[in-house]
Amino acid sequence: MSRTFDPQLRRAITERIRYYNELGIYDFYRREPDSELPHEPEASVIVEHQINDPALLLRMIREDLGDCTRCPLHKQGRKQIVFGVGNPHAELMFIGEAPGADEDQQGEPFVGRAGQLLNNMIKAMGIQREDVYIANIIKCRPPGNRTPEREECETCSPFLMRQIAAIKPKVIVALGAVAAKTLLAINAPMSELRGRWFDFRGTKLAVTYHPAFLLRDPRQKKETWKDLQMVMKDLGLAVPTKAEP
Ligand code: SF4
């Protein structure tokens, strides 16, 4: 079916095609809209599946995101967009909820107290923060650290989906109920989400507590450690006999 693009979108696509041509890519196809991703940006029609370089793909996704104004969070006091950080070739990806004050300030996810705890959790698994990739469902800080609204998650998460598709991790760990429910599109309590594997578009996904919650309720660290051990076994990491981080 023929389709007329508005001039601004046409210009964006033309510029993007020129960019790909400069990279030596000349074959393009147009993907039909994915009903699961209602707000996926149309300029992402392009050829990401042809590119086998996760670092390049992540740069392209970041460029598409631009100085994003797609949801109301762009005008609710964010200092900057918090895209994601880590190894583009990571086997393990952690996905949280949203940037907080420290993350908004520094432009990197999980850098505050919750970030320190996440770093300790990662170290306890026998790996480093630099080995994994860390992102959030939404990329701008909600005012007062409120829970992101559904529409904000739906508008922003297609970029995260593209980051996941670029990195192709073996395992995703959803940190907290908001991340889990958004990724899995189910409404279930943490008690039903933890301690088992989910399939996320062909990738194994486990759910555990958000580090910010663990700071408020450290008793749940033991349970979190069990979740991480399940992930470690799957990734072939040696599971230490020592107690939780
Ligand atoms: S939260 Fe996401 S969709 Fe909303 S303005 Fe920020 S980057 Fe854009």
PDB file of C-alpha atoms and ligand atoms in Angstrom:
ATOM      1  CA  MET A   1       0.000   0.000   0.000  1.00  0.00           C
ATOM      2  CA  SER A   2       1.418   3.414  -0.884  1.00  0.00           C
ATOM      3  CA  ARG A   3       1.906   5.844   1.911  1.00  0.00           C
ATOM      4  CA  THR A   4       2.607   9.560   2.107  1.00  0.00           C
ATOM      5  CA  PHE A   5       5.127  10.702   4.690  1.00  0.00           C
ATOM      6  CA  ASP A   6       5.004  14.180   6.099  1.00  0.00           C
ATOM      7  CA  PRO A   7       7.863  16.393   4.837  1.00  0.00           C
ATOM      8  CA  GLN A   8       9.746  16.373   8.135  1.00  0.00           C
ATOM      9  CA  LEU A   9       9.729  12.570   8.326  1.00  0.00           C
ATOM     10  CA  ARG A  10      10.664  12.321   4.644  1.00  0.00           C
ATOM     11  CA  ARG A  11      13.675  14.608   5.295  1.00  0.00           C
ATOM     12  CA  ALA A  12      14.678  12.522   8.334  1.00  0.00           C
ATOM     13  CA  ILE A  13      14.510   9.304   6.329  1.00  0.00           C
ATOM     14  CA  THR A  14      16.476  10.829   3.446  1.00  0.00           C
ATOM     15  CA  GLU A  15      19.191  11.965   5.833  1.00  0.00           C
ATOM     16  CA  ARG A  16      19.247   8.565   7.476  1.00  0.00           C
ATOM     17  CA  ILE A  17      19.564   6.741   4.168  1.00  0.00           C
ATOM     18  CA  ARG A  18      22.491   8.983   3.241  1.00  0.00           C
ATOM     19  CA  TYR A  19      24.083   8.113   6.590  1.00  0.00           C
ATOM     20  CA  TYR A  20      23.724   4.377   5.890  1.00  0.00           C
ATOM     21  CA  ASN A  21      25.047   4.805   2.367  1.00  0.00           C
ATOM     22  CA  GLU A  22      28.170   6.366   3.864  1.00  0.00           C
ATOM     23  CA  LEU A  23      28.513   3.233   5.971  1.00  0.00           C
ATOM     24  CA  GLY A  24      28.363   1.151   2.801  1.00  0.00           C
ATOM     25  CA  ILE A  25      24.777  -0.042   3.292  1.00  0.00           C
ATOM     26  CA  TYR A  26      22.525   0.212   0.284  1.00  0.00           C
ATOM     27  CA  ASP A  27      19.736  -2.376   0.720  1.00  0.00           C
ATOM     28  CA  PHE A  28      16.695  -1.259   2.686  1.00  0.00           C
ATOM     29  CA  TYR A  29      13.355  -2.671   3.581  1.00  0.00           C
ATOM     30  CA  ARG A  30      10.397  -1.209   5.383  1.00  0.00           C
ATOM     31  CA  ARG A  31       9.182  -3.142   8.375  1.00  0.00           C
ATOM     32  CA  GLU A  32       5.435  -3.308   8.889  1.00  0.00           C
ATOM     33  CA  PRO A  33       4.353  -1.673  12.161  1.00  0.00           C
ATOM     34  CA  ASP A  34       4.694  -4.068  15.102  1.00  0.00           C
ATOM     35  CA  SER A  35       1.451  -4.222  17.009  1.00  0.00           C
ATOM     36  CA  GLU A  36       3.391  -4.876  20.231  1.00  0.00           C
ATOM     37  CA  LEU A  37       5.324  -1.646  19.771  1.00  0.00           C
ATOM     38  CA  PRO A  38       2.676   0.949  19.024  1.00  0.00           C
ATOM     39  CA  HIS A  39       4.919   3.973  19.480  1.00  0.00           C
ATOM     40  CA  GLU A  40       8.063   2.715  17.801  1.00  0.00           C
ATOM     41  CA  PRO A  41       9.536   5.658  15.906  1.00  0.00           C
ATOM     42  CA  GLU A  42       8.871   5.441  12.196  1.00  0.00           C
ATOM     43  CA  ALA A  43      12.393   6.466  11.289  1.00  0.00           C
ATOM     44  CA  SER A  44      13.469   3.102  12.719  1.00  0.00           C
ATOM     45  CA  VAL A  45      12.031   1.460   9.618  1.00  0.00           C
ATOM     46  CA  ILE A  46      15.508   0.985   8.622  1.00  0.00           C
ATOM     47  CA  VAL A  47      18.041  -1.724   8.475  1.00  0.00           C
ATOM     48  CA  GLU A  48      19.221  -2.430  11.940  1.00  0.00           C
ATOM     49  CA  HIS A  49      18.914  -6.146  11.374  1.00  0.00           C
ATOM     50  CA  GLN A  50      21.596  -5.925   8.676  1.00  0.00           C
ATOM     51  CA  ILE A  51      24.186  -4.440  10.990  1.00  0.00           C
ATOM     52  CA  ASN A  52      26.158  -6.800  13.166  1.00  0.00           C
ATOM     53  CA  ASP A  53      27.964  -4.231  15.237  1.00  0.00           C
ATOM     54  CA  PRO A  54      26.163  -3.646  18.560  1.00  0.00           C
ATOM     55  CA  ALA A  55      28.226  -0.550  19.400  1.00  0.00           C
ATOM     56  CA  LEU A  56      27.284   1.053  16.092  1.00  0.00           C
ATOM     57  CA  LEU A  57      23.662   0.066  16.525  1.00  0.00           C
ATOM     58  CA  LEU A  58      23.585   1.621  19.976  1.00  0.00           C
ATOM     59  CA  ARG A  59      25.043   4.841  18.583  1.00  0.00           C
ATOM     60  CA  MET A  60      22.367   4.856  15.887  1.00  0.00           C
ATOM     61  CA  ILE A  61      19.599   4.285  18.415  1.00  0.00           C
ATOM     62  CA  ARG A  62      20.975   7.104  20.573  1.00  0.00           C
ATOM     63  CA  GLU A  63      21.041   9.346  17.532  1.00  0.00           C
ATOM     64  CA  ASP A  64      17.418   8.471  16.703  1.00  0.00           C
ATOM     65  CA  LEU A  65      16.404   9.290  20.253  1.00  0.00           C
ATOM     66  CA  GLY A  66      17.966  12.745  19.887  1.00  0.00           C
ATOM     67  CA  ASP A  67      16.856  15.383  22.371  1.00  0.00           C
ATOM     68  CA  CYS A  68      13.680  13.410  22.855  1.00  0.00           C
ATOM     69  CA  THR A  69      10.387  15.184  23.475  1.00  0.00           C
ATOM     70  CA  ARG A  70       8.141  12.184  22.751  1.00  0.00           C
ATOM     71  CA  CYS A  71       6.570  12.036  26.209  1.00  0.00           C
ATOM     72  CA  PRO A  72       5.757  14.710  28.813  1.00  0.00           C
ATOM     73  CA  LEU A  73       8.810  13.824  30.917  1.00  0.00           C
ATOM     74  CA  HIS A  74      10.975  15.934  28.646  1.00  0.00           C
ATOM     75  CA  LYS A  75       9.491  19.078  30.205  1.00  0.00           C
ATOM     76  CA  GLN A  76       9.202  17.923  33.787  1.00  0.00           C
ATOM     77  CA  GLY A  77      12.625  18.847  35.046  1.00  0.00           C
ATOM     78  CA  ARG A  78      14.934  16.271  33.493  1.00  0.00           C
ATOM     79  CA  LYS A  79      18.531  17.453  33.224  1.00  0.00           C
ATOM     80  CA  GLN A  80      19.451  14.919  30.592  1.00  0.00           C
ATOM     81  CA  ILE A  81      18.463  11.691  28.918  1.00  0.00           C
ATOM     82  CA  VAL A  82      19.913   8.577  30.561  1.00  0.00           C
ATOM     83  CA  PHE A  83      20.397   6.217  27.655  1.00  0.00           C
ATOM     84  CA  GLY A  84      22.160   3.171  29.091  1.00  0.00           C
ATOM     85  CA  VAL A  85      25.703   2.092  29.787  1.00  0.00           C
ATOM     86  CA  GLY A  86      27.934  -0.925  29.518  1.00  0.00           C
ATOM     87  CA  ASN A  87      29.346  -3.517  27.214  1.00  0.00           C
ATOM     88  CA  PRO A  88      27.583  -3.577  23.816  1.00  0.00           C
ATOM     89  CA  HIS A  89      28.488  -7.284  23.646  1.00  0.00           C
ATOM     90  CA  ALA A  90      27.163  -8.053  27.135  1.00  0.00           C
ATOM     91  CA  GLU A  91      25.693 -11.471  27.827  1.00  0.00           C
ATOM     92  CA  LEU A  92      23.818 -10.048  30.780  1.00  0.00           C
ATOM     93  CA  MET A  93      21.594  -6.993  30.797  1.00  0.00           C
ATOM     94  CA  PHE A  94      20.012  -5.352  33.841  1.00  0.00           C
ATOM     95  CA  ILE A  95      16.914  -3.271  33.289  1.00  0.00           C
ATOM     96  CA  GLY A  96      15.545  -0.987  35.954  1.00  0.00           C
ATOM     97  CA  GLU A  97      12.675   1.429  36.122  1.00  0.00           C
ATOM     98  CA  ALA A  98      13.778   5.034  35.604  1.00  0.00           C
ATOM     99  CA  PRO A  99      16.656   7.410  36.352  1.00  0.00           C
ATOM    100  CA  GLY A 100      16.733   9.010  39.800  1.00  0.00           C
ATOM    101  CA  ALA A 101      18.364  12.292  40.857  1.00  0.00           C
ATOM    102  CA  ASP A 102      21.976  11.037  40.671  1.00  0.00           C
ATOM    103  CA  GLU A 103      21.405   9.380  37.328  1.00  0.00           C
ATOM    104  CA  ASP A 104      19.729  12.503  35.946  1.00  0.00           C
ATOM    105  CA  GLN A 105      22.715  14.518  37.146  1.00  0.00           C
ATOM    106  CA  GLN A 106      25.384  12.193  35.747  1.00  0.00           C
ATOM    107  CA  GLY A 107      23.595  10.855  32.668  1.00  0.00           C
ATOM    108  CA  GLU A 108      24.258   7.233  33.605  1.00  0.00           C
ATOM    109  CA  PRO A 109      21.888   4.621  35.045  1.00  0.00           C
ATOM    110  CA  PHE A 110      22.412   3.228  38.550  1.00  0.00           C
ATOM    111  CA  VAL A 111      25.078   5.570  39.875  1.00  0.00           C
ATOM    112  CA  GLY A 112      23.520   6.545  43.229  1.00  0.00           C
ATOM    113  CA  ARG A 113      23.206   4.395  46.346  1.00  0.00           C
ATOM    114  CA  ALA A 114      21.056   1.874  44.516  1.00  0.00           C
ATOM    115  CA  GLY A 115      23.734   1.821  41.829  1.00  0.00           C
ATOM    116  CA  GLN A 116      26.409   1.021  44.407  1.00  0.00           C
ATOM    117  CA  LEU A 117      24.337  -1.893  45.596  1.00  0.00           C
ATOM    118  CA  LEU A 118      23.818  -3.072  42.022  1.00  0.00           C
ATOM    119  CA  ASN A 119      27.601  -2.884  41.522  1.00  0.00           C
ATOM    120  CA  ASN A 120      28.068  -5.061  44.614  1.00  0.00           C
ATOM    121  CA  MET A 121      25.502  -7.528  43.312  1.00  0.00           C
ATOM    122  CA  ILE A 122      27.333  -7.698  39.982  1.00  0.00           C
ATOM    123  CA  LYS A 123      30.697  -8.187  41.733  1.00  0.00           C
ATOM    124  CA  ALA A 124      29.227 -10.940  43.884  1.00  0.00           C
ATOM    125  CA  MET A 125      28.358 -12.718  40.641  1.00  0.00           C
ATOM    126  CA  GLY A 126      32.080 -12.737  39.821  1.00  0.00           C
ATOM    127  CA  ILE A 127      31.854 -10.135  37.050  1.00  0.00           C
ATOM    128  CA  GLN A 128      32.290  -6.371  36.701  1.00  0.00           C
ATOM    129  CA  ARG A 129      29.869  -3.560  35.926  1.00  0.00           C
ATOM    130  CA  GLU A 130      31.790  -3.062  32.660  1.00  0.00           C
ATOM    131  CA  ASP A 131      30.890  -6.621  31.602  1.00  0.00           C
ATOM    132  CA  VAL A 132      27.138  -6.041  31.606  1.00  0.00           C
ATOM    133  CA  TYR A 133      24.768  -3.526  30.043  1.00  0.00           C
ATOM    134  CA  ILE A 134      22.504  -1.460  32.277  1.00  0.00           C
ATOM    135  CA  ALA A 135      19.430   0.493  31.203  1.00  0.00           C
ATOM    136  CA  ASN A 136      15.990   1.545  32.372  1.00  0.00           C
ATOM    137  CA  ILE A 137      12.497   1.255  30.962  1.00  0.00           C
ATOM    138  CA  ILE A 138      12.338   5.037  30.626  1.00  0.00           C
ATOM    139  CA  LYS A 139      15.216   7.374  30.009  1.00  0.00           C
ATOM    140  CA  CYS A 140      14.143  10.576  31.783  1.00  0.00           C
ATOM    141  CA  ARG A 141      13.697  11.137  35.493  1.00  0.00           C
ATOM    142  CA  PRO A 142      10.059  11.319  36.582  1.00  0.00           C
ATOM    143  CA  PRO A 143       9.482  14.295  38.903  1.00  0.00           C
ATOM    144  CA  GLY A 144       9.949  13.374  42.549  1.00  0.00           C
ATOM    145  CA  ASN A 145      10.989   9.851  41.461  1.00  0.00           C
ATOM    146  CA  ARG A 146       7.359   8.892  41.035  1.00  0.00           C
ATOM    147  CA  THR A 147       6.556   5.609  39.300  1.00  0.00           C
ATOM    148  CA  PRO A 148       6.542   6.077  35.528  1.00  0.00           C
ATOM    149  CA  GLU A 149       3.106   6.223  33.973  1.00  0.00           C
ATOM    150  CA  ARG A 150       2.028   3.572  31.537  1.00  0.00           C
ATOM    151  CA  GLU A 151       2.021   5.943  28.595  1.00  0.00           C
ATOM    152  CA  GLU A 152       5.554   7.102  29.403  1.00  0.00           C
ATOM    153  CA  CYS A 153       6.715   3.479  29.494  1.00  0.00           C
ATOM    154  CA  GLU A 154       4.962   2.688  26.228  1.00  0.00           C
ATOM    155  CA  THR A 155       6.430   5.737  24.516  1.00  0.00           C
ATOM    156  CA  CYS A 156       9.987   5.246  25.710  1.00  0.00           C
ATOM    157  CA  SER A 157      10.411   1.476  25.869  1.00  0.00           C
ATOM    158  CA  PRO A 158      10.611   0.898  22.077  1.00  0.00           C
ATOM    159  CA  PHE A 159      14.080   2.441  22.253  1.00  0.00           C
ATOM    160  CA  LEU A 160      14.988  -0.028  24.979  1.00  0.00           C
ATOM    161  CA  MET A 161      13.630  -2.843  22.811  1.00  0.00           C
ATOM    162  CA  ARG A 162      16.000  -1.745  20.075  1.00  0.00           C
ATOM    163  CA  GLN A 163      18.897  -1.628  22.555  1.00  0.00           C
ATOM    164  CA  ILE A 164      18.091  -5.194  23.598  1.00  0.00           C
ATOM    165  CA  ALA A 165      17.871  -6.283  19.963  1.00  0.00           C
ATOM    166  CA  ALA A 166      21.256  -4.654  19.283  1.00  0.00           C
ATOM    167  CA  ILE A 167      23.038  -6.211  22.265  1.00  0.00           C
ATOM    168  CA  LYS A 168      21.344  -9.614  22.060  1.00  0.00           C
ATOM    169  CA  PRO A 169      22.092 -10.571  25.674  1.00  0.00           C
ATOM    170  CA  LYS A 170      21.791 -14.192  26.762  1.00  0.00           C
ATOM    171  CA  VAL A 171      19.952 -13.177  29.891  1.00  0.00           C
ATOM    172  CA  ILE A 172      17.971 -10.116  30.976  1.00  0.00           C
ATOM    173  CA  VAL A 173      17.390  -9.358  34.642  1.00  0.00           C
ATOM    174  CA  ALA A 174      14.409  -7.088  35.251  1.00  0.00           C
ATOM    175  CA  LEU A 175      14.952  -5.081  38.424  1.00  0.00           C
ATOM    176  CA  GLY A 176      11.649  -4.504  40.168  1.00  0.00           C
ATOM    177  CA  ALA A 177       8.014  -4.837  39.305  1.00  0.00           C
ATOM    178  CA  VAL A 178       7.757  -1.882  36.897  1.00  0.00           C
ATOM    179  CA  ALA A 179      10.534  -3.215  34.669  1.00  0.00           C
ATOM    180  CA  ALA A 180       9.160  -6.752  34.828  1.00  0.00           C
ATOM    181  CA  LYS A 181       5.578  -5.790  34.110  1.00  0.00           C
ATOM    182  CA  THR A 182       6.517  -3.497  31.244  1.00  0.00           C
ATOM    183  CA  LEU A 183       8.795  -6.033  29.576  1.00  0.00           C
ATOM    184  CA  LEU A 184       6.494  -8.991  30.096  1.00  0.00           C
ATOM    185  CA  ALA A 185       3.212  -7.112  29.688  1.00  0.00           C
ATOM    186  CA  ILE A 186       1.744  -8.926  32.655  1.00  0.00           C
ATOM    187  CA  ASN A 187       0.337  -7.717  35.906  1.00  0.00           C
ATOM    188  CA  ALA A 188       1.564  -9.996  38.656  1.00  0.00           C
ATOM    189  CA  PRO A 189       3.046  -9.510  42.128  1.00  0.00           C
ATOM    190  CA  MET A 190       6.788  -9.952  42.675  1.00  0.00           C
ATOM    191  CA  SER A 191       6.096 -13.204  44.503  1.00  0.00           C
ATOM    192  CA  GLU A 192       4.887 -14.676  41.201  1.00  0.00           C
ATOM    193  CA  LEU A 193       7.542 -13.041  39.050  1.00  0.00           C
ATOM    194  CA  ARG A 194      10.673 -14.088  40.936  1.00  0.00           C
ATOM    195  CA  GLY A 195      12.420 -17.441  41.026  1.00  0.00           C
ATOM    196  CA  ARG A 196      11.577 -18.540  37.488  1.00  0.00           C
ATOM    197  CA  TRP A 197      12.478 -17.888  33.894  1.00  0.00           C
ATOM    198  CA  PHE A 198      10.381 -15.979  31.386  1.00  0.00           C
ATOM    199  CA  ASP A 199      10.825 -15.865  27.651  1.00  0.00           C
ATOM    200  CA  PHE A 200      11.298 -12.335  26.371  1.00  0.00           C
ATOM    201  CA  ARG A 201      11.228 -12.472  22.575  1.00  0.00           C
ATOM    202  CA  GLY A 202      13.586 -15.449  22.589  1.00  0.00           C
ATOM    203  CA  THR A 203      15.802 -14.223  25.441  1.00  0.00           C
ATOM    204  CA  LYS A 204      15.669 -15.644  28.942  1.00  0.00           C
ATOM    205  CA  LEU A 205      14.447 -13.131  31.474  1.00  0.00           C
ATOM    206  CA  ALA A 206      14.566 -13.313  35.265  1.00  0.00           C
ATOM    207  CA  VAL A 207      13.007 -10.896  37.727  1.00  0.00           C
ATOM    208  CA  THR A 208      14.447  -9.748  41.019  1.00  0.00           C
ATOM    209  CA  TYR A 209      14.046  -6.882  43.467  1.00  0.00           C
ATOM    210  CA  HIS A 210      15.115  -3.366  42.520  1.00  0.00           C
ATOM    211  CA  PRO A 211      18.247  -2.332  44.475  1.00  0.00           C
ATOM    212  CA  ALA A 212      16.415   0.793  45.742  1.00  0.00           C
ATOM    213  CA  PHE A 213      13.855  -1.532  47.333  1.00  0.00           C
ATOM    214  CA  LEU A 214      16.661  -3.586  48.881  1.00  0.00           C
ATOM    215  CA  LEU A 215      18.037  -0.433  50.481  1.00  0.00           C
ATOM    216  CA  ARG A 216      14.669   0.020  52.157  1.00  0.00           C
ATOM    217  CA  ASP A 217      14.261  -3.661  53.020  1.00  0.00           C
ATOM    218  CA  PRO A 218      17.694  -5.336  53.248  1.00  0.00           C
ATOM    219  CA  ARG A 219      16.089  -8.572  54.460  1.00  0.00           C
ATOM    220  CA  GLN A 220      15.192  -9.297  50.836  1.00  0.00           C
ATOM    221  CA  LYS A 221      18.865  -9.402  49.804  1.00  0.00           C
ATOM    222  CA  LYS A 222      18.890 -13.133  50.516  1.00  0.00           C
ATOM    223  CA  GLU A 223      16.072 -13.696  48.062  1.00  0.00           C
ATOM    224  CA  THR A 224      17.777 -11.482  45.495  1.00  0.00           C
ATOM    225  CA  TRP A 225      20.954 -13.517  45.840  1.00  0.00           C
ATOM    226  CA  LYS A 226      18.951 -16.656  45.051  1.00  0.00           C
ATOM    227  CA  ASP A 227      17.681 -14.986  41.865  1.00  0.00           C
ATOM    228  CA  LEU A 228      21.202 -13.971  40.892  1.00  0.00           C
ATOM    229  CA  GLN A 229      22.501 -17.480  41.533  1.00  0.00           C
ATOM    230  CA  MET A 230      19.857 -18.803  39.147  1.00  0.00           C
ATOM    231  CA  VAL A 231      21.173 -16.363  36.532  1.00  0.00           C
ATOM    232  CA  MET A 232      24.807 -17.270  37.259  1.00  0.00           C
ATOM    233  CA  LYS A 233      24.112 -20.964  36.739  1.00  0.00           C
ATOM    234  CA  ASP A 234      22.514 -20.206  33.407  1.00  0.00           C
ATOM    235  CA  LEU A 235      25.464 -18.079  32.312  1.00  0.00           C
ATOM    236  CA  GLY A 236      27.937 -20.744  33.416  1.00  0.00           C
ATOM    237  CA  LEU A 237      29.375 -18.537  36.176  1.00  0.00           C
ATOM    238  CA  ALA A 238      30.766 -20.255  39.253  1.00  0.00           C
ATOM    239  CA  VAL A 239      28.303 -19.927  42.109  1.00  0.00           C
ATOM    240  CA  PRO A 240      30.202 -19.107  45.334  1.00  0.00           C
ATOM    241  CA  THR A 241      29.101 -20.757  48.525  1.00  0.00           C
ATOM    242  CA  LYS A 242      29.478 -17.443  50.420  1.00  0.00           C
ATOM    243  CA  ALA A 243      26.440 -15.517  51.605  1.00  0.00           C
ATOM    244  CA  GLU A 244      24.673 -12.784  49.655  1.00  0.00           C
ATOM    245  CA  PRO A 245      26.272  -9.363  48.812  1.00  0.00           C
TER     246      PRO A 245
HETATM  247  S1  SF4 B   1      11.246   9.349  28.904  1.00  0.00           S
HETATM  248 FE1  SF4 B   1      11.821   8.516  26.913  1.00  0.00          FE
HETATM  249  S2  SF4 B   1      10.106   9.061  25.548  1.00  0.00           S
HETATM  250 FE2  SF4 B   1       9.955  10.363  27.360  1.00  0.00          FE
HETATM  251  S3  SF4 B   1      11.070  12.224  26.791  1.00  0.00           S
HETATM  252 FE3  SF4 B   1      12.518  10.876  27.864  1.00  0.00          FE
HETATM  253  S4  SF4 B   1      13.560   9.743  26.253  1.00  0.00           S
HETATM  254 FE4  SF4 B   1      11.696  10.637  25.359  1.00  0.00          FE
END
